[in-house]
Amino acid sequence: MIKRILSLALLTVLVTAVFGGCSAKEKEHTVSFFAMNTYMSVSAYGENSRLAAEQAQAEVTRLDRLWSVTDSGSELFALNSLNSGNSNSVSDDTAELIRFSLEMAELTGGAFDPTIYPVLTAWGFTKDENRVPEDAEIAELLTKTGYRKISQNGNLISLADGTMLDFGAVAKGAAADRTAEIMRENGITSALINLGGSITVIGKNPDNSDWRIGIKDPFGEDYIGILSLSNASAVTSGAYERNFTAADGTVYGHIIDPSTGRPADNDLASVTVISENAALCDALSTALFVMGSEKAVQFCNENGTAYGFDIILITKDKELILSGGAAEKFRLTDKSSTISAD
Ligand code: AMP
Ligand code: MG
């Protein structure tokens, strides 16, 4: 069941603020670091917290080196430098992420597409030198994109001529899943993993209550409400996260609609996806942002149960749309708004 909240005075997105006490008696260890072009922090509680947090940082750093699209020493860079017709044997980590990315691309009808990088570059998002490309340039670049131009046979990967892979929409989620695994391997039963806004919580917080995750207002600095989660991930996508304003005043965001080669421009301001699988949250939050609210709601109705995810959509009209599971876990900050089911 989908619920809609109308007439919100205030709205947001991007999961950033995290609330919840941590009692002094619990052993806590936090690592903060920069990886995958973003700030990350991992807080683990209890015995082994230091070891677990340090292992997590090392692992995320290793995955960053493997999956960086710009670092000439990365496995992805080597793959993107291949001549068409040749194939590379990649690590199990990369092979699994490509397999998952292809599954997500297929599932979302190509709204999620890991080959969009050349188009993203044309819009200047990869170098922060933004520009609006000509239609002909976009059309030419679209001949190089499309997830079907990736061939995978186990660990053997080949790409069509000029096609490039980029895990920008899914790597942080995949790294969060790996971090959660490391926590569990170390016997950690309480942890908060924040990989640049891709949030995963293990167990309950040290006060033995659900972790409270603030959902940020896409139109301002505040948060619109709080998600109560345990053993779950929440990932938000929105154009407000990274965009530029062209000379004519048009705002262009960093999430590209693969069918047009232009920044997604529909009724959505942000999408949050909640599930036990952070990589799924990451891929789907990007894809649903491309779809717009109508298709995103339909997609959730068709796949939410099978894939085990819930959604929170915030529209540009400041309407909040929640799937049933999300509505149970979400409390609005602004109590004057009402939630209605339809
Ligand atoms: P996210 O912040 O997870 O929504 O991912 C956005 C990033 O993914 C962008 O900065 C691009 O690197 C890449 N990207 C943009 N559009 C798409 C798309 N339609 N499918 C897959 N990746 C995309
Ligand atoms: Mg994503």
mmCIF file of C-alpha atoms and ligand atoms in Angstrom:
data_model
loop_
_atom_site.group_PDB
_atom_site.id
_atom_site.type_symbol
_atom_site.label_atom_id
_atom_site.label_comp_id
_atom_site.label_asym_id
_atom_site.label_seq_id
_atom_site.Cartn_x
_atom_site.Cartn_y
_atom_site.Cartn_z
ATOM 1 C CA MET A 1 0.000 0.000 0.000
ATOM 2 C CA ILE A 2 1.274 3.449 -0.890
ATOM 3 C CA LYS A 3 0.693 6.366 1.465
ATOM 4 C CA ARG A 4 0.827 9.992 0.527
ATOM 5 C CA ILE A 5 1.486 12.944 2.745
ATOM 6 C CA LEU A 6 0.117 16.140 1.320
ATOM 7 C CA SER A 7 0.814 19.791 2.002
ATOM 8 C CA LEU A 8 4.093 19.432 3.748
ATOM 9 C CA ALA A 9 5.318 22.752 4.954
ATOM 10 C CA LEU A 10 8.862 21.595 4.806
ATOM 11 C CA LEU A 11 10.611 18.884 2.867
ATOM 12 C CA THR A 12 14.037 17.200 2.359
ATOM 13 C CA VAL A 13 16.243 14.248 1.417
ATOM 14 C CA LEU A 14 19.588 12.624 1.751
ATOM 15 C CA VAL A 15 19.977 10.608 4.843
ATOM 16 C CA THR A 16 22.489 12.509 6.925
ATOM 17 C CA ALA A 17 21.528 13.287 10.449
ATOM 18 C CA VAL A 18 21.719 10.320 12.738
ATOM 19 C CA PHE A 19 20.237 10.400 16.194
ATOM 20 C CA GLY A 20 20.512 8.034 19.054
ATOM 21 C CA GLY A 21 22.479 7.939 22.186
ATOM 22 C CA CYS A 22 25.407 5.754 22.917
ATOM 23 C CA SER A 23 25.913 4.848 26.516
ATOM 24 C CA ALA A 24 29.356 5.536 27.894
ATOM 25 C CA LYS A 25 29.814 1.974 29.092
ATOM 26 C CA GLU A 26 29.759 0.552 25.574
ATOM 27 C CA LYS A 27 33.140 0.310 23.906
ATOM 28 C CA GLU A 28 32.885 2.432 20.804
ATOM 29 C CA HIS A 29 35.307 2.933 17.963
ATOM 30 C CA THR A 30 34.741 5.270 15.025
ATOM 31 C CA VAL A 31 36.834 5.645 11.886
ATOM 32 C CA SER A 32 36.273 8.593 9.541
ATOM 33 C CA PHE A 33 37.907 8.704 6.146
ATOM 34 C CA PHE A 34 37.576 9.890 2.567
ATOM 35 C CA ALA A 35 36.938 7.289 -0.145
ATOM 36 C CA MET A 36 34.839 6.968 -3.308
ATOM 37 C CA ASN A 37 34.883 10.775 -3.544
ATOM 38 C CA THR A 38 32.980 11.220 -0.311
ATOM 39 C CA TYR A 39 33.305 11.330 3.480
ATOM 40 C CA MET A 40 32.657 8.099 5.273
ATOM 41 C CA SER A 41 32.412 7.012 8.884
ATOM 42 C CA VAL A 42 31.968 3.664 10.555
ATOM 43 C CA SER A 43 31.095 3.400 14.260
ATOM 44 C CA ALA A 44 31.226 -0.013 15.888
ATOM 45 C CA TYR A 45 30.217 -0.817 19.472
ATOM 46 C CA GLY A 46 31.249 -3.553 21.872
ATOM 47 C CA GLU A 47 34.151 -6.011 21.941
ATOM 48 C CA ASN A 48 36.323 -5.932 18.788
ATOM 49 C CA SER A 49 34.960 -2.515 17.800
ATOM 50 C CA ARG A 50 38.391 -1.087 16.988
ATOM 51 C CA LEU A 51 39.465 -4.099 14.922
ATOM 52 C CA ALA A 52 36.159 -4.212 13.041
ATOM 53 C CA ALA A 53 36.135 -0.486 12.245
ATOM 54 C CA GLU A 54 39.751 -0.548 11.056
ATOM 55 C CA GLN A 55 39.159 -3.621 8.906
ATOM 56 C CA ALA A 56 36.119 -1.898 7.404
ATOM 57 C CA GLN A 57 38.131 1.192 6.478
ATOM 58 C CA ALA A 58 40.843 -0.967 4.885
ATOM 59 C CA GLU A 59 38.258 -2.924 2.897
ATOM 60 C CA VAL A 60 36.386 0.144 1.611
ATOM 61 C CA THR A 61 39.726 1.694 0.617
ATOM 62 C CA ARG A 62 40.635 -1.514 -1.243
ATOM 63 C CA LEU A 63 37.296 -1.523 -3.090
ATOM 64 C CA ASP A 64 37.767 2.158 -3.966
ATOM 65 C CA ARG A 65 41.135 1.331 -5.560
ATOM 66 C CA LEU A 66 39.518 -1.504 -7.504
ATOM 67 C CA TRP A 67 36.498 0.481 -8.697
ATOM 68 C CA SER A 68 37.760 4.017 -9.215
ATOM 69 C CA VAL A 69 36.890 5.179 -12.704
ATOM 70 C CA THR A 70 39.672 7.809 -12.740
ATOM 71 C CA ASP A 71 42.600 6.076 -10.995
ATOM 72 C CA SER A 72 44.807 4.622 -13.750
ATOM 73 C CA GLY A 73 45.785 1.752 -11.432
ATOM 74 C CA SER A 74 42.208 0.517 -10.863
ATOM 75 C CA GLU A 75 40.712 -2.638 -12.284
ATOM 76 C CA LEU A 76 37.872 -0.581 -13.725
ATOM 77 C CA PHE A 77 40.311 1.752 -15.488
ATOM 78 C CA ALA A 78 42.014 -1.248 -17.107
ATOM 79 C CA LEU A 79 38.632 -2.561 -18.224
ATOM 80 C CA ASN A 80 37.613 0.815 -19.654
ATOM 81 C CA SER A 81 40.922 1.019 -21.556
ATOM 82 C CA LEU A 82 40.358 -2.309 -23.317
ATOM 83 C CA ASN A 83 40.114 -2.423 -27.067
ATOM 84 C CA SER A 84 36.778 -3.650 -28.293
ATOM 85 C CA GLY A 85 36.764 -7.396 -28.901
ATOM 86 C CA ASN A 86 39.290 -8.075 -26.133
ATOM 87 C CA SER A 87 38.270 -9.254 -22.708
ATOM 88 C CA ASN A 88 39.753 -8.893 -19.228
ATOM 89 C CA SER A 89 39.585 -11.322 -16.375
ATOM 90 C CA VAL A 90 38.483 -9.323 -13.329
ATOM 91 C CA SER A 91 38.482 -10.085 -9.590
ATOM 92 C CA ASP A 92 35.523 -11.830 -7.991
ATOM 93 C CA ASP A 93 34.517 -8.534 -6.303
ATOM 94 C CA THR A 94 34.316 -6.709 -9.624
ATOM 95 C CA ALA A 95 32.675 -9.616 -11.449
ATOM 96 C CA GLU A 96 29.950 -9.763 -8.792
ATOM 97 C CA LEU A 97 29.349 -6.003 -8.952
ATOM 98 C CA ILE A 98 29.052 -6.152 -12.748
ATOM 99 C CA ARG A 99 26.660 -9.093 -12.490
ATOM 100 C CA PHE A 100 24.550 -7.195 -9.949
ATOM 101 C CA SER A 101 24.655 -3.992 -12.019
ATOM 102 C CA LEU A 102 23.433 -5.876 -15.093
ATOM 103 C CA GLU A 103 20.631 -7.428 -13.034
ATOM 104 C CA MET A 104 19.577 -3.961 -11.790
ATOM 105 C CA ALA A 105 19.794 -2.486 -15.304
ATOM 106 C CA GLU A 106 17.547 -5.263 -16.619
ATOM 107 C CA LEU A 107 15.122 -4.995 -13.673
ATOM 108 C CA THR A 108 14.742 -1.213 -14.029
ATOM 109 C CA GLY A 109 14.362 -1.304 -17.818
ATOM 110 C CA GLY A 110 17.677 0.535 -18.173
ATOM 111 C CA ALA A 111 16.849 3.427 -15.802
ATOM 112 C CA PHE A 112 19.927 2.266 -13.918
ATOM 113 C CA ASP A 113 22.717 1.956 -16.452
ATOM 114 C CA PRO A 114 26.383 1.454 -15.486
ATOM 115 C CA THR A 115 27.570 2.598 -18.951
ATOM 116 C CA ILE A 116 26.360 6.210 -18.696
ATOM 117 C CA TYR A 117 29.819 7.592 -17.846
ATOM 118 C CA PRO A 118 30.720 9.132 -21.259
ATOM 119 C CA VAL A 119 27.459 11.128 -21.165
ATOM 120 C CA LEU A 120 28.108 12.208 -17.582
ATOM 121 C CA THR A 121 31.544 13.413 -18.699
ATOM 122 C CA ALA A 122 30.032 15.428 -21.559
ATOM 123 C CA TRP A 123 27.886 17.270 -19.017
ATOM 124 C CA GLY A 124 31.083 17.959 -17.082
ATOM 125 C CA PHE A 125 30.047 16.185 -13.881
ATOM 126 C CA THR A 126 33.169 14.070 -13.702
ATOM 127 C CA LYS A 127 35.498 17.077 -13.636
ATOM 128 C CA ASP A 128 33.276 19.783 -12.175
ATOM 129 C CA GLU A 129 33.559 21.724 -15.434
ATOM 130 C CA ASN A 130 29.887 21.721 -16.225
ATOM 131 C CA ARG A 131 28.470 22.477 -19.654
ATOM 132 C CA VAL A 132 25.342 21.743 -21.689
ATOM 133 C CA PRO A 133 26.300 19.503 -24.622
ATOM 134 C CA GLU A 134 24.726 19.907 -28.076
ATOM 135 C CA ASP A 135 21.976 17.422 -29.010
ATOM 136 C CA ALA A 136 24.207 15.926 -31.721
ATOM 137 C CA GLU A 137 27.004 15.315 -29.214
ATOM 138 C CA ILE A 138 24.583 13.549 -26.864
ATOM 139 C CA ALA A 139 23.175 11.455 -29.730
ATOM 140 C CA GLU A 140 26.695 10.397 -30.723
ATOM 141 C CA LEU A 141 27.588 9.462 -27.130
ATOM 142 C CA LEU A 142 24.389 7.446 -26.718
ATOM 143 C CA THR A 143 25.662 5.119 -29.453
ATOM 144 C CA LYS A 144 28.397 4.069 -26.953
ATOM 145 C CA THR A 145 26.124 3.576 -23.930
ATOM 146 C CA GLY A 146 23.680 0.846 -22.984
ATOM 147 C CA TYR A 147 24.222 -1.986 -20.526
ATOM 148 C CA ARG A 148 23.747 -4.573 -23.277
ATOM 149 C CA LYS A 149 27.140 -3.478 -24.621
ATOM 150 C CA ILE A 150 28.735 -5.242 -21.639
ATOM 151 C CA SER A 151 29.458 -8.955 -22.087
ATOM 152 C CA GLN A 152 30.071 -11.066 -19.030
ATOM 153 C CA ASN A 153 31.102 -14.672 -18.851
ATOM 154 C CA GLY A 154 31.905 -15.265 -15.188
ATOM 155 C CA ASN A 155 35.007 -13.181 -14.492
ATOM 156 C CA LEU A 156 35.658 -12.477 -18.176
ATOM 157 C CA ILE A 157 34.364 -9.066 -19.214
ATOM 158 C CA SER A 158 34.394 -7.327 -22.585
ATOM 159 C CA LEU A 159 32.966 -3.980 -23.650
ATOM 160 C CA ALA A 160 31.836 -2.694 -27.030
ATOM 161 C CA ASP A 161 33.950 -0.042 -28.740
ATOM 162 C CA GLY A 162 33.944 3.198 -26.695
ATOM 163 C CA THR A 163 31.744 1.775 -23.928
ATOM 164 C CA MET A 164 32.812 2.530 -20.348
ATOM 165 C CA LEU A 165 31.721 1.197 -16.998
ATOM 166 C CA ASP A 166 31.105 3.355 -13.917
ATOM 167 C CA PHE A 167 29.903 2.159 -10.514
ATOM 168 C CA GLY A 168 29.124 5.670 -9.201
ATOM 169 C CA ALA A 169 25.508 4.759 -8.461
ATOM 170 C CA VAL A 170 26.144 1.444 -6.742
ATOM 171 C CA ALA A 171 29.698 1.218 -5.322
ATOM 172 C CA LYS A 172 28.967 2.897 -1.990
ATOM 173 C CA GLY A 173 26.066 0.536 -1.389
ATOM 174 C CA ALA A 174 28.173 -2.490 -2.305
ATOM 175 C CA ALA A 175 30.927 -1.245 0.016
ATOM 176 C CA ALA A 176 28.363 -0.768 2.798
ATOM 177 C CA ASP A 177 27.212 -4.384 2.411
ATOM 178 C CA ARG A 178 30.828 -5.555 2.640
ATOM 179 C CA THR A 179 31.344 -3.359 5.726
ATOM 180 C CA ALA A 180 28.264 -4.876 7.373
ATOM 181 C CA GLU A 181 29.697 -8.332 6.659
ATOM 182 C CA ILE A 182 32.968 -7.361 8.352
ATOM 183 C CA MET A 183 31.050 -6.157 11.390
ATOM 184 C CA ARG A 184 29.213 -9.461 11.666
ATOM 185 C CA GLU A 185 32.398 -11.501 11.101
ATOM 186 C CA ASN A 186 33.855 -9.672 14.103
ATOM 187 C CA GLY A 187 30.829 -10.373 16.263
ATOM 188 C CA ILE A 188 29.697 -6.733 16.257
ATOM 189 C CA THR A 189 25.988 -6.509 17.064
ATOM 190 C CA SER A 190 25.694 -2.712 17.038
ATOM 191 C CA ALA A 191 27.170 -0.449 14.360
ATOM 192 C CA LEU A 192 26.415 2.578 12.260
ATOM 193 C CA ILE A 193 27.910 2.713 8.761
ATOM 194 C CA ASN A 194 27.671 5.986 6.836
ATOM 195 C CA LEU A 195 29.391 5.799 3.471
ATOM 196 C CA GLY A 196 28.673 9.243 2.067
ATOM 197 C CA GLY A 197 24.964 9.155 2.866
ATOM 198 C CA SER A 198 24.562 5.467 2.150
ATOM 199 C CA ILE A 199 23.507 4.399 5.651
ATOM 200 C CA THR A 200 23.575 0.880 7.041
ATOM 201 C CA VAL A 201 22.799 0.043 10.638
ATOM 202 C CA ILE A 202 23.654 -3.188 12.413
ATOM 203 C CA GLY A 203 21.363 -4.294 15.213
ATOM 204 C CA LYS A 204 20.089 -1.649 17.590
ATOM 205 C CA ASN A 205 21.984 1.341 18.932
ATOM 206 C CA PRO A 206 23.867 0.917 22.219
ATOM 207 C CA ASP A 207 20.785 2.090 24.128
ATOM 208 C CA ASN A 208 19.024 -0.938 22.666
ATOM 209 C CA SER A 209 16.579 1.098 20.613
ATOM 210 C CA ASP A 210 16.278 1.424 16.844
ATOM 211 C CA TRP A 211 18.766 3.653 15.101
ATOM 212 C CA ARG A 212 17.134 6.935 14.154
ATOM 213 C CA ILE A 213 18.070 8.224 10.728
ATOM 214 C CA GLY A 214 17.104 11.736 9.657
ATOM 215 C CA ILE A 215 15.728 12.158 6.139
ATOM 216 C CA LYS A 216 16.912 15.495 4.820
ATOM 217 C CA ASP A 217 14.873 18.195 3.123
ATOM 218 C CA PRO A 218 15.811 18.369 -0.588
ATOM 219 C CA PHE A 219 14.780 22.034 -0.517
ATOM 220 C CA GLY A 220 16.652 23.103 2.585
ATOM 221 C CA GLU A 221 19.046 22.214 5.330
ATOM 222 C CA ASP A 222 16.611 20.633 7.769
ATOM 223 C CA TYR A 223 15.301 17.099 7.897
ATOM 224 C CA ILE A 224 11.664 16.268 7.318
ATOM 225 C CA GLY A 225 11.397 13.209 9.477
ATOM 226 C CA ILE A 226 13.067 10.267 11.095
ATOM 227 C CA LEU A 227 13.359 6.655 10.017
ATOM 228 C CA SER A 228 13.673 4.093 12.806
ATOM 229 C CA LEU A 229 15.798 1.216 11.573
ATOM 230 C CA SER A 230 17.644 -1.847 12.775
ATOM 231 C CA ASN A 231 19.606 -4.225 10.529
ATOM 232 C CA ALA A 232 18.760 -2.212 7.433
ATOM 233 C CA SER A 233 20.125 0.240 4.896
ATOM 234 C CA ALA A 234 18.712 3.495 3.580
ATOM 235 C CA VAL A 235 20.094 5.300 0.544
ATOM 236 C CA THR A 236 18.875 8.572 -0.936
ATOM 237 C CA SER A 237 19.345 9.967 -4.439
ATOM 238 C CA GLY A 238 18.474 13.456 -5.597
ATOM 239 C CA ALA A 239 19.589 16.080 -8.070
ATOM 240 C CA TYR A 240 20.030 18.528 -5.188
ATOM 241 C CA GLU A 241 23.114 16.528 -4.146
ATOM 242 C CA ARG A 242 25.170 17.597 -7.162
ATOM 243 C CA ASN A 243 24.043 19.957 -9.904
ATOM 244 C CA PHE A 244 24.855 23.120 -11.819
ATOM 245 C CA THR A 245 22.867 26.079 -13.072
ATOM 246 C CA ALA A 246 23.233 26.903 -16.772
ATOM 247 C CA ALA A 247 23.349 30.447 -18.184
ATOM 248 C CA ASP A 248 19.577 30.356 -18.839
ATOM 249 C CA GLY A 249 18.877 29.432 -15.212
ATOM 250 C CA THR A 250 18.108 25.740 -15.827
ATOM 251 C CA VAL A 251 19.391 23.467 -13.071
ATOM 252 C CA TYR A 252 20.959 20.211 -14.274
ATOM 253 C CA GLY A 253 21.544 17.321 -11.859
ATOM 254 C CA HIS A 254 24.083 14.503 -11.875
ATOM 255 C CA ILE A 255 21.642 11.653 -12.418
ATOM 256 C CA ILE A 256 21.262 10.998 -16.128
ATOM 257 C CA ASP A 257 18.219 9.518 -17.833
ATOM 258 C CA PRO A 258 19.925 6.880 -20.013
ATOM 259 C CA SER A 259 17.091 7.043 -22.564
ATOM 260 C CA THR A 260 17.734 10.728 -23.349
ATOM 261 C CA GLY A 261 21.329 11.335 -22.252
ATOM 262 C CA ARG A 262 20.076 14.355 -20.304
ATOM 263 C CA PRO A 263 19.826 14.882 -16.528
ATOM 264 C CA ALA A 264 16.650 13.266 -15.181
ATOM 265 C CA ASP A 265 13.965 15.934 -15.068
ATOM 266 C CA ASN A 266 10.627 14.791 -13.717
ATOM 267 C CA ASP A 267 8.392 15.400 -10.698
ATOM 268 C CA LEU A 268 10.834 13.944 -8.149
ATOM 269 C CA ALA A 269 13.105 15.870 -5.801
ATOM 270 C CA SER A 270 14.488 12.819 -4.026
ATOM 271 C CA VAL A 271 14.147 9.081 -3.581
ATOM 272 C CA THR A 272 15.049 7.031 -0.510
ATOM 273 C CA VAL A 273 15.148 3.244 -0.737
ATOM 274 C CA ILE A 274 15.182 1.089 2.405
ATOM 275 C CA SER A 275 16.107 -2.599 2.498
ATOM 276 C CA GLU A 276 18.508 -5.098 4.049
ATOM 277 C CA ASN A 277 20.715 -4.848 0.953
ATOM 278 C CA ALA A 278 22.624 -1.560 0.619
ATOM 279 C CA ALA A 279 23.717 -2.184 -2.977
ATOM 280 C CA LEU A 280 20.065 -2.719 -3.923
ATOM 281 C CA CYS A 281 19.110 0.524 -2.125
ATOM 282 C CA ASP A 282 21.870 2.387 -3.942
ATOM 283 C CA ALA A 283 21.072 1.114 -7.447
ATOM 284 C CA LEU A 284 17.322 1.514 -7.024
ATOM 285 C CA SER A 285 17.417 5.001 -5.486
ATOM 286 C CA THR A 286 19.241 6.192 -8.600
ATOM 287 C CA ALA A 287 16.931 4.274 -10.962
ATOM 288 C CA LEU A 288 13.694 5.395 -9.307
ATOM 289 C CA PHE A 289 14.881 8.994 -9.448
ATOM 290 C CA VAL A 290 15.170 8.584 -13.232
ATOM 291 C CA MET A 291 11.688 7.009 -13.475
ATOM 292 C CA GLY A 292 9.617 9.770 -11.862
ATOM 293 C CA SER A 293 6.999 9.151 -9.173
ATOM 294 C CA GLU A 294 4.350 7.325 -11.203
ATOM 295 C CA LYS A 295 6.705 4.698 -12.598
ATOM 296 C CA ALA A 296 8.616 4.496 -9.305
ATOM 297 C CA VAL A 297 5.409 3.687 -7.398
ATOM 298 C CA GLN A 298 4.465 1.086 -10.016
ATOM 299 C CA PHE A 299 7.963 -0.403 -9.833
ATOM 300 C CA CYS A 300 7.698 -0.623 -6.038
ATOM 301 C CA ASN A 301 4.271 -2.248 -6.230
ATOM 302 C CA GLU A 302 5.587 -4.838 -8.692
ATOM 303 C CA ASN A 303 8.979 -5.599 -7.126
ATOM 304 C CA GLY A 304 9.009 -4.324 -3.530
ATOM 305 C CA THR A 305 7.943 -7.577 -1.946
ATOM 306 C CA ALA A 306 10.085 -9.887 -4.081
ATOM 307 C CA TYR A 307 13.217 -7.779 -3.603
ATOM 308 C CA GLY A 308 12.379 -6.689 -0.058
ATOM 309 C CA PHE A 309 12.527 -2.906 -0.317
ATOM 310 C CA ASP A 310 10.489 0.146 0.659
ATOM 311 C CA ILE A 311 10.527 3.667 -0.736
ATOM 312 C CA ILE A 312 10.119 7.276 0.322
ATOM 313 C CA LEU A 313 9.606 9.664 -2.583
ATOM 314 C CA ILE A 314 9.595 13.440 -2.241
ATOM 315 C CA THR A 315 8.184 15.316 -5.202
ATOM 316 C CA LYS A 316 9.029 18.809 -6.386
ATOM 317 C CA ASP A 317 5.464 19.698 -5.313
ATOM 318 C CA LYS A 318 6.458 18.724 -1.775
ATOM 319 C CA GLU A 319 4.356 15.621 -1.684
ATOM 320 C CA LEU A 320 5.721 12.709 0.313
ATOM 321 C CA ILE A 321 4.943 9.214 -1.004
ATOM 322 C CA LEU A 322 5.765 6.182 1.153
ATOM 323 C CA SER A 323 5.369 2.451 0.639
ATOM 324 C CA GLY A 324 3.619 0.629 3.508
ATOM 325 C CA GLY A 325 6.818 -0.627 5.152
ATOM 326 C CA ALA A 326 8.403 2.809 5.015
ATOM 327 C CA ALA A 327 5.338 4.478 6.543
ATOM 328 C CA GLU A 328 5.621 2.133 9.558
ATOM 329 C CA LYS A 329 9.212 3.198 10.197
ATOM 330 C CA PHE A 330 8.923 6.901 9.387
ATOM 331 C CA ARG A 331 7.814 9.752 11.636
ATOM 332 C CA LEU A 332 7.314 13.228 10.271
ATOM 333 C CA THR A 333 9.040 16.051 12.063
ATOM 334 C CA ASP A 334 6.181 18.349 11.130
ATOM 335 C CA LYS A 335 3.217 16.966 13.077
ATOM 336 C CA SER A 336 0.736 19.261 11.346
ATOM 337 C CA SER A 337 0.910 17.193 8.147
ATOM 338 C CA THR A 338 -1.302 14.171 7.712
ATOM 339 C CA ILE A 339 -0.671 10.820 6.124
ATOM 340 C CA SER A 340 -3.408 9.429 3.940
ATOM 341 C CA ALA A 341 -3.558 6.023 2.310
ATOM 342 C CA ASP A 342 -4.676 5.523 -1.280
HETATM 343 P P1 AMP B 1 23.625 8.064 -6.753
HETATM 344 O O1 AMP B 1 24.202 9.202 -5.968
HETATM 345 O O2 AMP B 1 23.802 6.725 -6.132
HETATM 346 O O3 AMP B 1 22.224 8.304 -7.178
HETATM 347 O O4 AMP B 1 24.499 7.928 -8.084
HETATM 348 C C1 AMP B 1 24.666 8.976 -8.965
HETATM 349 C C2 AMP B 1 25.932 8.744 -9.744
HETATM 350 O O5 AMP B 1 25.792 7.583 -10.553
HETATM 351 C C3 AMP B 1 26.238 9.874 -10.701
HETATM 352 O O6 AMP B 1 27.066 10.836 -10.108
HETATM 353 C C4 AMP B 1 26.911 9.131 -11.846
HETATM 354 O O7 AMP B 1 28.260 8.823 -11.523
HETATM 355 C C5 AMP B 1 26.163 7.823 -11.906
HETATM 356 N N1 AMP B 1 24.912 7.850 -12.680
HETATM 357 C C6 AMP B 1 24.195 8.922 -13.139
HETATM 358 N N2 AMP B 1 23.074 8.522 -13.753
HETATM 359 C C7 AMP B 1 23.069 7.170 -13.694
HETATM 360 C C8 AMP B 1 22.162 6.165 -14.148
HETATM 361 N N3 AMP B 1 21.020 6.465 -14.781
HETATM 362 N N4 AMP B 1 22.484 4.861 -13.895
HETATM 363 C C9 AMP B 1 23.625 4.533 -13.248
HETATM 364 N N5 AMP B 1 24.514 5.426 -12.797
HETATM 365 C C10 AMP B 1 24.237 6.736 -13.006
HETATM 366 MG MG MG B 2 22.711 5.050 -6.182
#
